[in-house]
PDB file of C-alpha atoms in Angstrom:
ATOM      1  CA  MET Z   1      14.660   5.833 -15.531  1.00 42.00           C
ATOM      2  CA  ASN Z   2      16.669   5.018 -12.171  1.00 43.00           C
ATOM      3  CA  TYR Z   3      19.893   3.883 -13.824  1.00 40.00           C
ATOM      4  CA  SER Z   4      23.212   5.197 -15.207  1.00 43.00           C
ATOM      5  CA  TYR Z   5      24.858   4.003 -18.426  1.00 38.00           C
ATOM      6  CA  SER Z   6      28.409   2.765 -17.556  1.00 43.00           C
ATOM      7  CA  ALA Z   7      31.143   1.351 -19.248  1.00 42.00           C
ATOM      8  CA  LEU Z   8      33.796  -1.212 -17.567  1.00 42.00           C
ATOM      9  CA  SER Z   9      37.360   0.046 -17.504  1.00 40.00           C
ATOM     10  CA  HIS Z  10      40.564  -0.866 -15.613  1.00 39.00           C
ATOM     11  CA  ASN Z  11      40.335   2.512 -13.565  1.00 39.00           C
ATOM     12  CA  GLY Z  12      36.587   1.534 -12.342  1.00 39.00           C
ATOM     13  CA  GLY Z  13      36.653   0.182  -9.128  1.00 39.00           C
ATOM     14  CA  GLY Z  14      34.939   0.084  -5.841  1.00 38.00           C
ATOM     15  CA  GLY Z  15      34.488  -2.077  -2.420  1.00 38.00           C
ATOM     16  CA  GLY Z  16      34.364  -5.353  -2.253  1.00 38.00           C
ATOM     17  CA  PHE Z  17      30.954  -7.269  -2.377  1.00 44.00           C
ATOM     18  CA  GLY Z  18      30.211 -10.536  -0.448  1.00 46.00           C
ATOM     19  CA  GLY Z  19      28.479 -12.144   2.741  1.00 51.00           C
ATOM     20  CA  VAL Z  20      24.996 -12.055   3.255  1.00 56.00           C
ATOM     21  CA  ASP Z  21      22.810  -8.844   2.713  1.00 67.00           C
ATOM     22  CA  GLN Z  22      20.570  -8.238   5.599  1.00 74.00           C
ATOM     23  CA  HIS Z  23      18.878  -5.245   4.150  1.00 81.00           C
ATOM     24  CA  ASN Z  24      15.109  -5.796   4.419  1.00 87.00           C
ATOM     25  CA  ARG Z  25      15.654  -9.048   6.180  1.00 87.00           C
ATOM     26  CA  CYS Z  26      14.165 -10.273   9.468  1.00 88.00           C
ATOM     27  CA  CYS Z  27      13.502 -13.526  11.569  1.00 82.00           C
ATOM     28  CA  GLY Z  28      17.305 -14.295  11.695  1.00 81.00           C
ATOM     29  CA  ASN Z  29      17.691 -13.359   7.872  1.00 82.00           C
ATOM     30  CA  LYS Z  30      15.343 -16.082   7.009  1.00 83.00           C
ATOM     31  CA  ALA Z  31      12.508 -13.777   5.836  1.00 90.00           C
ATOM     32  CA  TRP Z  32      12.011 -10.648   3.637  1.00 93.00           C
ATOM     33  CA  CYS Z  33      10.670  -7.778   5.649  1.00 93.00           C
ATOM     34  CA  VAL Z  34      10.174  -4.229   4.390  1.00 94.00           C
ATOM     35  CA  LYS Z  35      10.199  -1.802   7.338  1.00 92.00           C
ATOM     36  CA  ASP Z  36       7.354   0.804   6.129  1.00 94.00           C
ATOM     37  CA  ILE Z  37       5.109   2.296   8.123  1.00 96.00           C
ATOM     38  CA  CYS Z  38       2.730   3.092   5.783  1.00 96.00           C
ATOM     39  CA  GLY Z  39       2.975  -0.712   4.557  1.00 96.00           C
ATOM     40  CA  ILE Z  40       2.606  -2.349   8.180  1.00 96.00           C
ATOM     41  CA  VAL Z  41      -0.441   0.039   8.991  1.00 97.00           C
ATOM     42  CA  CYS Z  42      -1.893  -1.371   5.537  1.00 97.00           C
ATOM     43  CA  VAL Z  43      -1.240  -4.949   6.522  1.00 97.00           C
ATOM     44  CA  VAL Z  44      -2.860  -4.417   9.914  1.00 97.00           C
ATOM     45  CA  MET Z  45      -5.614  -3.281   8.274  1.00 97.00           C
ATOM     46  CA  THR Z  46      -6.127  -6.134   5.996  1.00 96.00           C
ATOM     47  CA  TRP Z  47      -5.853  -8.622   8.572  1.00 97.00           C
ATOM     48  CA  LEU Z  48      -8.490  -6.591  10.662  1.00 97.00           C
ATOM     49  CA  LEU Z  49     -10.930  -6.606   7.883  1.00 96.00           C
ATOM     50  CA  ILE Z  50     -10.509 -10.347   7.186  1.00 96.00           C
ATOM     51  CA  LEU Z  51     -11.057 -11.230  10.801  1.00 97.00           C
ATOM     52  CA  PHE Z  52     -13.978  -8.693  10.747  1.00 97.00           C
ATOM     53  CA  ALA Z  53     -15.521 -10.829   7.995  1.00 97.00           C
ATOM     54  CA  GLU Z  54     -14.750 -13.894   9.823  1.00 97.00           C
ATOM     55  CA  PHE Z  55     -16.512 -12.587  12.899  1.00 97.00           C
ATOM     56  CA  VAL Z  56     -19.758 -11.584  11.216  1.00 97.00           C
ATOM     57  CA  VAL Z  57     -19.803 -14.692   8.709  1.00 97.00           C
ATOM     58  CA  MET Z  58     -19.437 -16.910  11.634  1.00 96.00           C
ATOM     59  CA  ARG Z  59     -20.946 -15.486  14.495  1.00 95.00           C
ATOM     60  CA  LEU Z  60     -24.001 -13.914  12.936  1.00 94.00           C
ATOM     61  CA  ILE Z  61     -24.741 -16.126   9.671  1.00 95.00           C
ATOM     62  CA  LEU Z  62     -23.363 -19.432   9.834  1.00 95.00           C
ATOM     63  CA  LEU Z  63     -23.382 -20.749  13.634  1.00 94.00           C
ATOM     64  CA  PRO Z  64     -26.833 -19.452  14.491  1.00 91.00           C
ATOM     65  CA  SER Z  65     -28.271 -21.015  11.362  1.00 90.00           C
ATOM     66  CA  ASN Z  66     -30.839 -23.888  11.627  1.00 88.00           C
ATOM     67  CA  TYR Z  67     -29.678 -25.475   8.110  1.00 91.00           C
ATOM     68  CA  THR Z  68     -27.086 -27.661   9.341  1.00 94.00           C
ATOM     69  CA  VAL Z  69     -26.076 -28.936   6.007  1.00 96.00           C
ATOM     70  CA  PHE Z  70     -25.942 -25.483   4.340  1.00 95.00           C
ATOM     71  CA  SER Z  71     -24.004 -23.955   7.466  1.00 95.00           C
ATOM     72  CA  THR Z  72     -21.567 -26.840   7.322  1.00 97.00           C
ATOM     73  CA  ILE Z  73     -20.847 -26.681   3.836  1.00 97.00           C
ATOM     74  CA  ASN Z  74     -20.450 -22.792   3.665  1.00 97.00           C
ATOM     75  CA  MET Z  75     -18.351 -23.116   6.723  1.00 97.00           C
ATOM     76  CA  ILE Z  76     -15.626 -25.248   5.294  1.00 98.00           C
ATOM     77  CA  ILE Z  77     -15.494 -23.248   2.147  1.00 98.00           C
ATOM     78  CA  PHE Z  78     -15.446 -20.053   3.855  1.00 98.00           C
ATOM     79  CA  GLN Z  79     -12.682 -21.361   6.219  1.00 97.00           C
ATOM     80  CA  ALA Z  80     -10.785 -22.598   3.285  1.00 98.00           C
ATOM     81  CA  LEU Z  81     -10.823 -19.474   1.326  1.00 97.00           C
ATOM     82  CA  ALA Z  82      -9.891 -17.603   4.365  1.00 97.00           C
ATOM     83  CA  PHE Z  83      -6.838 -19.581   5.449  1.00 97.00           C
ATOM     84  CA  LEU Z  84      -5.457 -19.509   1.536  1.00 98.00           C
ATOM     85  CA  ALA Z  85      -6.287 -15.912   1.462  1.00 98.00           C
ATOM     86  CA  PHE Z  86      -4.207 -15.324   4.707  1.00 97.00           C
ATOM     87  CA  ALA Z  87      -1.386 -17.633   3.835  1.00 97.00           C
ATOM     88  CA  SER Z  88      -1.000 -16.065   0.279  1.00 98.00           C
ATOM     89  CA  HIS Z  89      -0.745 -12.689   1.924  1.00 98.00           C
ATOM     90  CA  ILE Z  90       1.943 -13.665   4.318  1.00 97.00           C
ATOM     91  CA  ARG Z  91       3.887 -15.471   1.433  1.00 96.00           C
ATOM     92  CA  THR Z  92       3.800 -12.395  -0.726  1.00 97.00           C
ATOM     93  CA  MET Z  93       4.804 -10.141   2.297  1.00 96.00           C
ATOM     94  CA  LEU Z  94       7.704 -12.090   3.486  1.00 95.00           C
ATOM     95  CA  SER Z  95       8.967 -13.517   0.170  1.00 94.00           C
ATOM     96  CA  ASP Z  96      12.343 -11.689  -1.430  1.00 93.00           C
ATOM     97  CA  PRO Z  97      10.375 -10.127  -4.685  1.00 94.00           C
ATOM     98  CA  GLY Z  98      13.488 -10.407  -6.650  1.00 92.00           C
ATOM     99  CA  ALA Z  99      15.894  -7.942  -5.038  1.00 91.00           C
ATOM    100  CA  VAL Z 100      19.168  -7.491  -7.057  1.00 88.00           C
ATOM    101  CA  PRO Z 101      22.041  -7.708  -4.422  1.00 86.00           C
ATOM    102  CA  ARG Z 102      23.270  -4.219  -3.527  1.00 82.00           C
ATOM    103  CA  GLY Z 103      26.944  -2.777  -4.117  1.00 74.00           C
ATOM    104  CA  ASN Z 104      27.536  -5.559  -6.895  1.00 72.00           C
ATOM    105  CA  ALA Z 105      28.708  -3.074  -9.497  1.00 66.00           C
ATOM    106  CA  THR Z 106      32.387  -3.357  -8.538  1.00 69.00           C
ATOM    107  CA  LYS Z 107      35.144  -4.059 -11.069  1.00 70.00           C
ATOM    108  CA  GLU Z 108      35.610  -7.619  -9.300  1.00 72.00           C
ATOM    109  CA  MET Z 109      32.009  -8.448  -9.743  1.00 70.00           C
ATOM    110  CA  ILE Z 110      31.486  -6.939 -12.772  1.00 67.00           C
ATOM    111  CA  GLU Z 111      34.663  -9.278 -14.328  1.00 66.00           C
ATOM    112  CA  GLN Z 112      33.128 -12.145 -12.619  1.00 68.00           C
ATOM    113  CA  MET Z 113      29.729 -11.759 -14.328  1.00 65.00           C
ATOM    114  CA  GLY Z 114      31.813 -11.976 -17.786  1.00 64.00           C
ATOM    115  CA  TYR Z 115      31.586  -8.388 -18.634  1.00 63.00           C
ATOM    116  CA  ARG Z 116      34.333  -7.273 -20.810  1.00 63.00           C
ATOM    117  CA  GLU Z 117      36.452  -4.146 -20.842  1.00 62.00           C
ATOM    118  CA  GLY Z 118      34.389  -1.477 -22.755  1.00 61.00           C
ATOM    119  CA  GLN Z 119      31.209  -3.404 -22.852  1.00 63.00           C
ATOM    120  CA  MET Z 120      28.188  -1.138 -21.560  1.00 65.00           C
ATOM    121  CA  PHE Z 121      25.809  -2.072 -18.945  1.00 69.00           C
ATOM    122  CA  TYR Z 122      22.857  -0.215 -16.694  1.00 77.00           C
ATOM    123  CA  LYS Z 123      24.039   0.746 -13.226  1.00 80.00           C
ATOM    124  CA  CYS Z 124      21.552   1.876 -10.469  1.00 85.00           C
ATOM    125  CA  PRO Z 125      23.010   5.149  -8.868  1.00 83.00           C
ATOM    126  CA  LYS Z 126      20.393   4.503  -5.868  1.00 85.00           C
ATOM    127  CA  CYS Z 127      21.721   0.862  -4.575  1.00 82.00           C
ATOM    128  CA  CYS Z 128      24.940   0.650  -6.601  1.00 79.00           C
ATOM    129  CA  SER Z 129      23.798  -2.534  -8.530  1.00 81.00           C
ATOM    130  CA  ILE Z 130      24.279  -3.576 -12.014  1.00 80.00           C
ATOM    131  CA  LYS Z 131      20.471  -3.748 -13.335  1.00 80.00           C
ATOM    132  CA  PRO Z 132      19.621  -6.644 -15.180  1.00 82.00           C
ATOM    133  CA  GLU Z 133      17.030  -6.531 -17.986  1.00 83.00           C
ATOM    134  CA  ARG Z 134      13.639  -5.380 -16.912  1.00 86.00           C
ATOM    135  CA  ALA Z 135      14.710  -4.745 -13.247  1.00 89.00           C
ATOM    136  CA  HIS Z 136      13.590  -1.257 -11.734  1.00 90.00           C
ATOM    137  CA  HIS Z 137      14.455   0.397  -8.436  1.00 92.00           C
ATOM    138  CA  CYS Z 138      11.991   0.676  -5.552  1.00 93.00           C
ATOM    139  CA  SER Z 139      12.118   3.717  -3.458  1.00 91.00           C
ATOM    140  CA  VAL Z 140       9.984   1.823  -0.805  1.00 94.00           C
ATOM    141  CA  CYS Z 141      12.035  -1.365  -0.697  1.00 93.00           C
ATOM    142  CA  GLN Z 142      15.296   0.695  -1.667  1.00 90.00           C
ATOM    143  CA  ARG Z 143      16.471  -2.142  -4.015  1.00 91.00           C
ATOM    144  CA  CYS Z 144      16.196  -2.855  -7.582  1.00 91.00           C
ATOM    145  CA  ILE Z 145      13.783  -5.743  -8.176  1.00 94.00           C
ATOM    146  CA  ARG Z 146      13.728  -7.977 -11.181  1.00 92.00           C
ATOM    147  CA  LYS Z 147      10.729  -7.779 -13.184  1.00 92.00           C
ATOM    148  CA  MET Z 148       9.174  -5.425 -10.882  1.00 93.00           C
ATOM    149  CA  ASP Z 149       5.359  -4.990 -11.354  1.00 94.00           C
ATOM    150  CA  HIS Z 150       4.581  -2.452  -8.747  1.00 94.00           C
ATOM    151  CA  HIS Z 151       4.832  -1.650  -4.914  1.00 96.00           C
ATOM    152  CA  CYS Z 152       1.755  -2.890  -2.901  1.00 96.00           C
ATOM    153  CA  PRO Z 153       1.190  -1.222   0.582  1.00 96.00           C
ATOM    154  CA  TRP Z 154      -1.560  -3.781   1.208  1.00 96.00           C
ATOM    155  CA  VAL Z 155       1.282  -6.689   1.149  1.00 97.00           C
ATOM    156  CA  ASN Z 156       4.098  -4.214   2.425  1.00 96.00           C
ATOM    157  CA  ASN Z 157       6.067  -5.325  -0.413  1.00 97.00           C
ATOM    158  CA  CYS Z 158       6.943  -5.100  -4.150  1.00 96.00           C
ATOM    159  CA  VAL Z 159       5.665  -7.566  -6.600  1.00 96.00           C
ATOM    160  CA  GLY Z 160       8.324  -8.985  -8.492  1.00 94.00           C
ATOM    161  CA  GLU Z 161       9.587 -11.939 -10.368  1.00 93.00           C
ATOM    162  CA  SER Z 162       9.959 -14.059  -7.279  1.00 93.00           C
ATOM    163  CA  ASN Z 163       6.565 -13.542  -5.450  1.00 95.00           C
ATOM    164  CA  GLN Z 164       4.163 -12.488  -8.236  1.00 96.00           C
ATOM    165  CA  LYS Z 165       2.528 -16.001  -8.026  1.00 97.00           C
ATOM    166  CA  TYR Z 166       1.732 -15.364  -4.522  1.00 97.00           C
ATOM    167  CA  PHE Z 167       0.137 -12.144  -5.193  1.00 97.00           C
ATOM    168  CA  VAL Z 168      -2.005 -13.457  -7.840  1.00 98.00           C
ATOM    169  CA  LEU Z 169      -3.187 -16.012  -5.392  1.00 98.00           C
ATOM    170  CA  PHE Z 170      -3.937 -13.382  -2.805  1.00 98.00           C
ATOM    171  CA  THR Z 171      -6.054 -11.538  -5.175  1.00 98.00           C
ATOM    172  CA  PHE Z 172      -7.550 -14.899  -6.395  1.00 98.00           C
ATOM    173  CA  TYR Z 173      -8.807 -16.008  -2.542  1.00 98.00           C
ATOM    174  CA  ILE Z 174      -9.787 -12.430  -1.699  1.00 98.00           C
ATOM    175  CA  ALA Z 175     -12.054 -12.075  -4.808  1.00 98.00           C
ATOM    176  CA  SER Z 176     -13.434 -15.653  -4.138  1.00 98.00           C
ATOM    177  CA  ILE Z 177     -14.219 -14.900  -0.256  1.00 98.00           C
ATOM    178  CA  SER Z 178     -15.632 -11.826  -1.196  1.00 97.00           C
ATOM    179  CA  VAL Z 179     -18.022 -13.340  -3.686  1.00 98.00           C
ATOM    180  CA  HIS Z 180     -18.868 -15.870  -1.264  1.00 98.00           C
ATOM    181  CA  THR Z 181     -19.550 -13.430   1.621  1.00 97.00           C
ATOM    182  CA  LEU Z 182     -21.692 -11.238  -0.521  1.00 97.00           C
ATOM    183  CA  PHE Z 183     -23.650 -14.514  -1.156  1.00 97.00           C
ATOM    184  CA  LEU Z 184     -24.273 -15.368   2.403  1.00 97.00           C
ATOM    185  CA  VAL Z 185     -25.016 -11.773   3.324  1.00 97.00           C
ATOM    186  CA  LEU Z 186     -27.965 -11.976   0.813  1.00 96.00           C
ATOM    187  CA  THR Z 187     -29.263 -15.225   2.035  1.00 95.00           C
ATOM    188  CA  GLN Z 188     -28.972 -13.706   5.590  1.00 94.00           C
ATOM    189  CA  PHE Z 189     -30.993 -10.578   4.728  1.00 93.00           C
ATOM    190  CA  ALA Z 190     -33.764 -13.147   3.233  1.00 92.00           C
ATOM    191  CA  GLU Z 191     -33.789 -14.996   6.350  1.00 90.00           C
ATOM    192  CA  CYS Z 192     -34.133 -12.043   8.607  1.00 90.00           C
ATOM    193  CA  VAL Z 193     -36.869 -10.536   6.674  1.00 89.00           C
ATOM    194  CA  LYS Z 194     -38.684 -13.599   6.499  1.00 87.00           C
ATOM    195  CA  ASN Z 195     -38.523 -13.804  10.580  1.00 83.00           C
ATOM    196  CA  ASP Z 196     -39.310 -10.079  10.930  1.00 80.00           C
ATOM    197  CA  TRP Z 197     -35.527  -9.793  12.229  1.00 82.00           C
ATOM    198  CA  ARG Z 198     -36.425 -11.515  15.602  1.00 78.00           C
ATOM    199  CA  THR Z 199     -34.689 -14.866  15.429  1.00 82.00           C
ATOM    200  CA  CYS Z 200     -32.446 -14.725  12.886  1.00 84.00           C
ATOM    201  CA  SER Z 201     -29.431 -13.230  14.922  1.00 86.00           C
ATOM    202  CA  PRO Z 202     -27.823 -13.580  18.405  1.00 89.00           C
ATOM    203  CA  TYR Z 203     -27.850  -9.637  18.330  1.00 90.00           C
ATOM    204  CA  SER Z 204     -30.420  -6.714  18.096  1.00 90.00           C
ATOM    205  CA  PRO Z 205     -32.122  -5.702  14.812  1.00 89.00           C
ATOM    206  CA  PRO Z 206     -30.006  -2.418  14.706  1.00 91.00           C
ATOM    207  CA  ALA Z 207     -26.705  -4.178  15.401  1.00 93.00           C
ATOM    208  CA  THR Z 208     -27.414  -7.031  12.999  1.00 93.00           C
ATOM    209  CA  ILE Z 209     -28.221  -4.501  10.319  1.00 93.00           C
ATOM    210  CA  PHE Z 210     -25.299  -2.452  10.802  1.00 95.00           C
ATOM    211  CA  LEU Z 211     -22.885  -5.530  10.799  1.00 96.00           C
ATOM    212  CA  LEU Z 212     -24.379  -6.765   7.884  1.00 96.00           C
ATOM    213  CA  LEU Z 213     -24.343  -3.442   5.867  1.00 96.00           C
ATOM    214  CA  PHE Z 214     -20.821  -2.991   6.817  1.00 97.00           C
ATOM    215  CA  LEU Z 215     -19.924  -6.448   5.702  1.00 97.00           C
ATOM    216  CA  THR Z 216     -21.556  -5.872   2.344  1.00 97.00           C
ATOM    217  CA  PHE Z 217     -19.586  -2.695   1.895  1.00 97.00           C
ATOM    218  CA  GLU Z 218     -16.357  -4.733   2.565  1.00 97.00           C
ATOM    219  CA  GLY Z 219     -17.158  -7.330   0.352  1.00 97.00           C
ATOM    220  CA  LEU Z 220     -18.023  -5.212  -2.361  1.00 97.00           C
ATOM    221  CA  MET Z 221     -14.798  -3.051  -2.155  1.00 96.00           C
ATOM    222  CA  PHE Z 222     -12.459  -5.945  -1.833  1.00 96.00           C
ATOM    223  CA  GLY Z 223     -14.234  -7.900  -4.380  1.00 97.00           C
ATOM    224  CA  ILE Z 224     -14.165  -5.162  -7.056  1.00 97.00           C
ATOM    225  CA  PHE Z 225     -10.562  -4.127  -6.248  1.00 96.00           C
ATOM    226  CA  THR Z 226      -9.110  -7.611  -6.293  1.00 97.00           C
ATOM    227  CA  ILE Z 227     -11.333  -8.632  -9.408  1.00 97.00           C
ATOM    228  CA  ILE Z 228      -9.663  -5.806 -11.166  1.00 97.00           C
ATOM    229  CA  MET Z 229      -6.261  -6.218  -9.969  1.00 96.00           C
ATOM    230  CA  LEU Z 230      -6.505 -10.084 -10.733  1.00 97.00           C
ATOM    231  CA  ALA Z 231      -7.510  -9.482 -14.496  1.00 96.00           C
ATOM    232  CA  THR Z 232      -4.793  -6.799 -14.800  1.00 95.00           C
ATOM    233  CA  GLN Z 233      -1.965  -9.177 -13.112  1.00 95.00           C
ATOM    234  CA  LEU Z 234      -3.300 -12.124 -15.271  1.00 95.00           C
ATOM    235  CA  THR Z 235      -3.439  -9.974 -18.569  1.00 93.00           C
ATOM    236  CA  ALA Z 236       0.177  -8.569 -17.997  1.00 92.00           C
ATOM    237  CA  ILE Z 237       1.366 -12.189 -17.495  1.00 94.00           C
ATOM    238  CA  LEU Z 238      -0.049 -13.415 -20.676  1.00 93.00           C
ATOM    239  CA  ASN Z 239       1.406 -10.394 -22.576  1.00 90.00           C
ATOM    240  CA  ASP Z 240       4.700 -10.790 -20.766  1.00 89.00           C
ATOM    241  CA  GLN Z 241       4.884  -7.252 -19.695  1.00 89.00           C
ATOM    242  CA  THR Z 242       5.080  -5.864 -15.896  1.00 90.00           C
ATOM    243  CA  GLY Z 243       3.013  -3.149 -14.738  1.00 86.00           C
ATOM    244  CA  ILE Z 244       5.624  -0.712 -14.954  1.00 87.00           C
ATOM    245  CA  GLU Z 245       6.461  -1.568 -18.467  1.00 84.00           C
ATOM    246  CA  GLN Z 246       2.882  -0.974 -19.310  1.00 82.00           C
ATOM    247  CA  LEU Z 247       2.616   2.304 -17.639  1.00 81.00           C
ATOM    248  CA  LYS Z 248       5.872   3.558 -19.174  1.00 78.00           C
ATOM    249  CA  LYS Z 249       4.833   2.150 -22.628  1.00 76.00           C
ATOM    250  CA  GLU Z 250       8.197   0.606 -22.955  1.00 73.00           C
ATOM    251  CA  GLU Z 251       9.063  -1.162 -26.011  1.00 73.00           C
ATOM    252  CA  ALA Z 252      10.068  -4.656 -25.650  1.00 71.00           C
ATOM    253  CA  ARG Z 253      14.028  -5.214 -25.529  1.00 74.00           C
ATOM    254  CA  TRP Z 254      13.665  -8.700 -24.090  1.00 73.00           C
ATOM    255  CA  ALA Z 255      12.671 -11.671 -26.316  1.00 77.00           C
ATOM    256  CA  LYS Z 256       8.839 -12.260 -25.399  1.00 81.00           C
ATOM    257  CA  LYS Z 257       7.553 -15.621 -24.498  1.00 83.00           C
ATOM    258  CA  SER Z 258       4.734 -17.249 -25.402  1.00 88.00           C
ATOM    259  CA  ARG Z 259       1.477 -17.064 -23.305  1.00 89.00           C
ATOM    260  CA  LEU Z 260       1.921 -20.691 -22.111  1.00 91.00           C
ATOM    261  CA  LYS Z 261       5.799 -19.964 -21.260  1.00 91.00           C
ATOM    262  CA  SER Z 262       4.789 -16.708 -19.351  1.00 91.00           C
ATOM    263  CA  ILE Z 263       2.289 -18.312 -17.393  1.00 93.00           C
ATOM    264  CA  GLN Z 264       4.689 -21.195 -16.637  1.00 92.00           C
ATOM    265  CA  SER Z 265       7.501 -18.624 -15.596  1.00 91.00           C
ATOM    266  CA  VAL Z 266       5.074 -17.527 -12.840  1.00 93.00           C
ATOM    267  CA  PHE Z 267       3.311 -20.332 -11.785  1.00 94.00           C
ATOM    268  CA  GLY Z 268       5.342 -23.401 -13.154  1.00 91.00           C
ATOM    269  CA  ARG Z 269       4.037 -26.423 -15.037  1.00 90.00           C
ATOM    270  CA  PHE Z 270       0.246 -26.921 -14.498  1.00 90.00           C
ATOM    271  CA  SER Z 271      -0.618 -28.842 -11.488  1.00 91.00           C
ATOM    272  CA  LEU Z 272      -2.871 -28.331  -8.348  1.00 93.00           C
ATOM    273  CA  ALA Z 273       0.330 -26.568  -6.890  1.00 93.00           C
ATOM    274  CA  TRP Z 274      -0.812 -23.574  -9.042  1.00 95.00           C
ATOM    275  CA  PHE Z 275      -3.013 -22.830  -6.309  1.00 96.00           C
ATOM    276  CA  SER Z 276      -1.106 -23.592  -3.548  1.00 96.00           C
ATOM    277  CA  PRO Z 277       0.834 -20.604  -1.579  1.00 96.00           C
ATOM    278  CA  PHE Z 278       3.008 -22.987  -0.130  1.00 95.00           C
ATOM    279  CA  THR Z 279       4.789 -24.371  -3.281  1.00 93.00           C
ATOM    280  CA  GLU Z 280       7.214 -22.479  -5.539  1.00 88.00           C
ATOM    281  CA  PRO Z 281       7.144 -22.511  -9.300  1.00 77.00           C
ATOM    282  CA  SER Z 282       9.120 -25.348 -10.969  1.00 67.00           C
ATOM    283  CA  CYS Z 283      10.254 -23.461 -13.921  1.00 54.00           C
ATOM    284  CA  ARG Z 284      12.342 -20.376 -12.813  1.00 52.00           C
ATOM    285  CA  THR Z 285      15.419 -19.902 -14.799  1.00 48.00           C
ATOM    286  CA  ARG Z 286      18.091 -18.023 -13.387  1.00 48.00           C
ATOM    287  CA  PHE Z 287      20.206 -16.458 -16.212  1.00 43.00           C
ATOM    288  CA  ASN Z 288      23.016 -14.990 -14.049  1.00 46.00           C
ATOM    289  CA  SER Z 289      23.352 -16.089 -10.004  1.00 44.00           C
ATOM    290  CA  HIS Z 290      25.170 -12.722  -9.495  1.00 46.00           C
ATOM    291  CA  PHE Z 291      21.703 -10.879  -9.719  1.00 47.00           C
ATOM    292  CA  TYR Z 292      20.247 -13.141  -7.130  1.00 47.00           C
ATOM    293  CA  SER Z 293      20.378 -12.172  -3.251  1.00 47.00           C
ATOM    294  CA  VAL Z 294      22.154 -14.821  -1.309  1.00 39.00           C
TER     295      VAL Z 294
END
C-alpha cells in the first residue's frame, strides 16, 4: 500500500500549500497532460489505427459502392461513431482523473480540513498528500488519484473518479465501430467474390485483400479488447468497486452505493448526455474541497 499512517500533532509541520499546481498540466494549465513517452506512443498508435480504418472503410468500401442508400447510411453511422470515439479518447486523455493536490499534508492544511490533534489519517509518502478514502498513488502520473481504477497507456492517463465516464464511452464507441467495420468488411468480401475481384475496389486484388484482412484483424482485436474492457468497467461501477480494489481484494471500508447511485455517480442522472463525451455528470459529490486540484 502506498501510504503512511500519521497522527496530527503540534510538532508536525511543513511547507506552505497554495497556488495552482502545474504538475501534469499543459495548454496554459487548462488541460491535464501526462508526459509519459510510452503513453504518447500508444496514443499516436491509437489515432493511426483509427485513421487506417477510416481510409479503408471510406476509400475501399463505401465511396466506390454502387449502392447509394447503403453507402450513405453506413457512411453516416461510421463517421458518427469515429467522431465520438475520437472525442471520448481526447476527453479521457486531457481530463484530470481526480488527482489529489500534492503537498497538502502540512499542519496548516490538515487543520483547515478539520482534523483534530491526535486524529489518524493516511499520508502518501511519494507526493506528500493526505489520501482520501479509496485513493491510490499512480507511479506514472506521480499523483494520488481518487477512486483510481487503473492507468491506461492507450489514453495516456489514469482512469479515476473524474474521467471514468469518458473512458467507458471510449470503449463503447470503439467496440461499436469495430463491430460495424467487421460487418462492412464481410459485405465487401462478398461483393468482391461475386465480381471476381475485378470491379469491387479501386486497387489491385492483392492490395484489396491485404487491406481488408488487416482491417479485419484490427476490428477483431479492438472489438474483443474493448468489449471485455467495457464489460469490466460496467461491472465495477455497478458493484461500486474500482479495478484496483478488485485486484487487491480490498474489503469495503466505505458505505457501498446502490447500483443506481453507482451509475449516477459516474454518468449523472439518466439522459442522452450519458452518451456524450462533451458533458460532465451532474451528480458528483465533493466531500472535501481540499482533495480536489485547483
